[in-house]
XYZ file of C-alpha atoms in Angstrom:
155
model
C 0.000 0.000 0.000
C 1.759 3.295 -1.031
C 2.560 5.868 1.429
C -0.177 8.612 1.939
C 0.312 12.309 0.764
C 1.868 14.261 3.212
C 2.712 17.851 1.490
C 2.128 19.201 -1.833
C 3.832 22.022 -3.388
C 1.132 23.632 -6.603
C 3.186 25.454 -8.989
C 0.309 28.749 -10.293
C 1.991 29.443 -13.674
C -1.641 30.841 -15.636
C -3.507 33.786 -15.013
C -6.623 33.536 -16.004
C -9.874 31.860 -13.948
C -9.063 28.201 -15.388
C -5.562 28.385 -14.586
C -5.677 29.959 -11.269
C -8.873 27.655 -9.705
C -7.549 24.614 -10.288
C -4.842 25.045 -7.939
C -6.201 26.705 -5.082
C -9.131 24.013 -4.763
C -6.179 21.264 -5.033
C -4.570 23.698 -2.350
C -7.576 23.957 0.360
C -8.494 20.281 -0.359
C -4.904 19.393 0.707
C -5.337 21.521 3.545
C -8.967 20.254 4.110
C -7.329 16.721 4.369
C -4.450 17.217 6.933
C -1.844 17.761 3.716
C 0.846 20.574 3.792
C 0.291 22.853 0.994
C 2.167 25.299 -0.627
C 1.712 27.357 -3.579
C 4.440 28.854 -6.191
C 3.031 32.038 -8.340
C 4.817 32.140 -11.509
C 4.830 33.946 -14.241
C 1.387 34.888 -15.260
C -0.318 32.901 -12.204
C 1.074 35.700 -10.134
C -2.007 37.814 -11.224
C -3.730 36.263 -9.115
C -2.193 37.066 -6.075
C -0.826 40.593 -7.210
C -3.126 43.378 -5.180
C -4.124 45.151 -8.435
C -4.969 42.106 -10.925
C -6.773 39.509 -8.372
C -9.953 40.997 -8.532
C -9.809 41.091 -12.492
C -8.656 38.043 -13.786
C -10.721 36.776 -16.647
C -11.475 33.456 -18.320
C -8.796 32.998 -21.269
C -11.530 32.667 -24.992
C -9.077 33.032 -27.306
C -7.032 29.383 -27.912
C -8.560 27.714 -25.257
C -9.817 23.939 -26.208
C -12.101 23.870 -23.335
C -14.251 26.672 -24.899
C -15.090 24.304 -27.749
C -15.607 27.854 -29.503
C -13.652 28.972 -32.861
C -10.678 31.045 -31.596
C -11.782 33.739 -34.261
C -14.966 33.709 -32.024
C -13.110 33.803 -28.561
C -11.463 36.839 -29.999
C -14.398 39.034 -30.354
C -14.856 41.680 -28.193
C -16.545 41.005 -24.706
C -16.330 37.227 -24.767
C -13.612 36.985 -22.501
C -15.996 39.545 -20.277
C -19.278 36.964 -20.672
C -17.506 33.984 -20.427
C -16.069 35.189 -17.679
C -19.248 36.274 -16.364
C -21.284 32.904 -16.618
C -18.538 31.157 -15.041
C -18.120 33.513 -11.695
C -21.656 33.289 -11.566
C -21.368 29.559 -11.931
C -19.051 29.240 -9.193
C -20.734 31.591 -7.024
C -23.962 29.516 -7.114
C -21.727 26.566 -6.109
C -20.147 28.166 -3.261
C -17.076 28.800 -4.651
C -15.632 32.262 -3.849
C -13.925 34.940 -5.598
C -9.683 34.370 -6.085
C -9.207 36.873 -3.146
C -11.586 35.408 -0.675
C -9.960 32.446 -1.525
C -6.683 33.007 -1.357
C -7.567 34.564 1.916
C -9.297 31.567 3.243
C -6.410 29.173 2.050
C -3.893 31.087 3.705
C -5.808 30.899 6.865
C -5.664 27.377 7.052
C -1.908 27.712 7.371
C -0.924 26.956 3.708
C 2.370 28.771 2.226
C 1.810 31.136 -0.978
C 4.580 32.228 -2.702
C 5.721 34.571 -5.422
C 8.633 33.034 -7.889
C 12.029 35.605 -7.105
C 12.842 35.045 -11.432
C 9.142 36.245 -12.411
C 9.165 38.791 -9.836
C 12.281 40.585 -11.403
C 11.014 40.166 -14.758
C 7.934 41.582 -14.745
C 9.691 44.729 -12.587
C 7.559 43.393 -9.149
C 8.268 44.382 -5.608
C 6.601 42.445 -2.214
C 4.907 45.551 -2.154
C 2.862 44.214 -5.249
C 1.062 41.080 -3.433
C -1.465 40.923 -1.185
C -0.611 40.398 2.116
C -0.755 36.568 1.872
C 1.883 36.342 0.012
C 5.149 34.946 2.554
C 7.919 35.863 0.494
C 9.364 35.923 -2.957
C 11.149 32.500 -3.758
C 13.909 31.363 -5.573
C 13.762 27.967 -7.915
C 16.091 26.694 -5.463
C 14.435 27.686 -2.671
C 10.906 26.028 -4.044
C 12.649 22.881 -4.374
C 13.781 22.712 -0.650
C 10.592 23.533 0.307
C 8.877 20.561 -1.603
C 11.602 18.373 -1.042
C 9.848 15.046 -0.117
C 6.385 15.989 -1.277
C 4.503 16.221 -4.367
C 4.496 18.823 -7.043
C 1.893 19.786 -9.152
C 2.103 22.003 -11.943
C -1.217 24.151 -13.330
């Protein structure tokens, strides 16, 4: 019988509402279940814990499978704005809450969130950028140690 979970360590690399969900429910279901957590914002996924994107992040139309739309069609103007609509609504009836509560809650439950130190000096980024959840800005190394005998995921 193989050894239960015991920590996890989500790697947020996508900013928009498909890429950015998926890891924090993996994140407070780990958490729910006893699991350490911790999350790595890279790259674009660190819209959605920078304090003037997380309350804007919008579902990606344009190239996305998932859509089963034409891209041509995902490209007009406002479909990123209803799709993105339909689906907060969507998770709002479900209970779901918005990427800030969120984040919020799953840093209450004493999971680590993370910005990425190479992504942080690329996009021109300070601490002073991410909401208050955010522990600290991380090196590759340093995410490594940290997950060192866990899982990784990657969204």
């Amino acid at each position: 019988m193989p050894e239960p979970i015991s920590k996890v360590s989500i790697i947020v690399s996508k900013g928009s509402l498909e890429g950015i969900y998926p890891a924090l429910i993996m994140a407070n279901g780990a958490r729910a279940e006893g699991i350490e957590a911790n999350l790595f914002f890279t790259f674009f996924g660190m819209d959605a814990v920078q304090r003037r994107r997380v309350d804007h992040i919008k579902v990606a139309t344009v190239g996305n499978p998932g859509m089963h739309i034409p891209t041509l069609l995902g490209g007009l103007p406002g479909m990123s704005a209803l799709a993105t609509h339909f689906m907060q609504k969507k998770m709002e009836d479900l209970d779901i809450p918005p990427i800030s509560e969120f984040i919020e809650m799953i840093a209450d439950t004493g999971a680590g969130l993370y910005a990425c130190q190479a992504s942080v000096d690329m996009f021109g980024l300070s601490k002073d950028d991410f909401v208050e959840q955010v522990q600290d800005i991380i090196t590759v190394g340093d995410f490594y140690a940290m997950a060192a005998g866990g899982q990784i995921i990657f969204t």
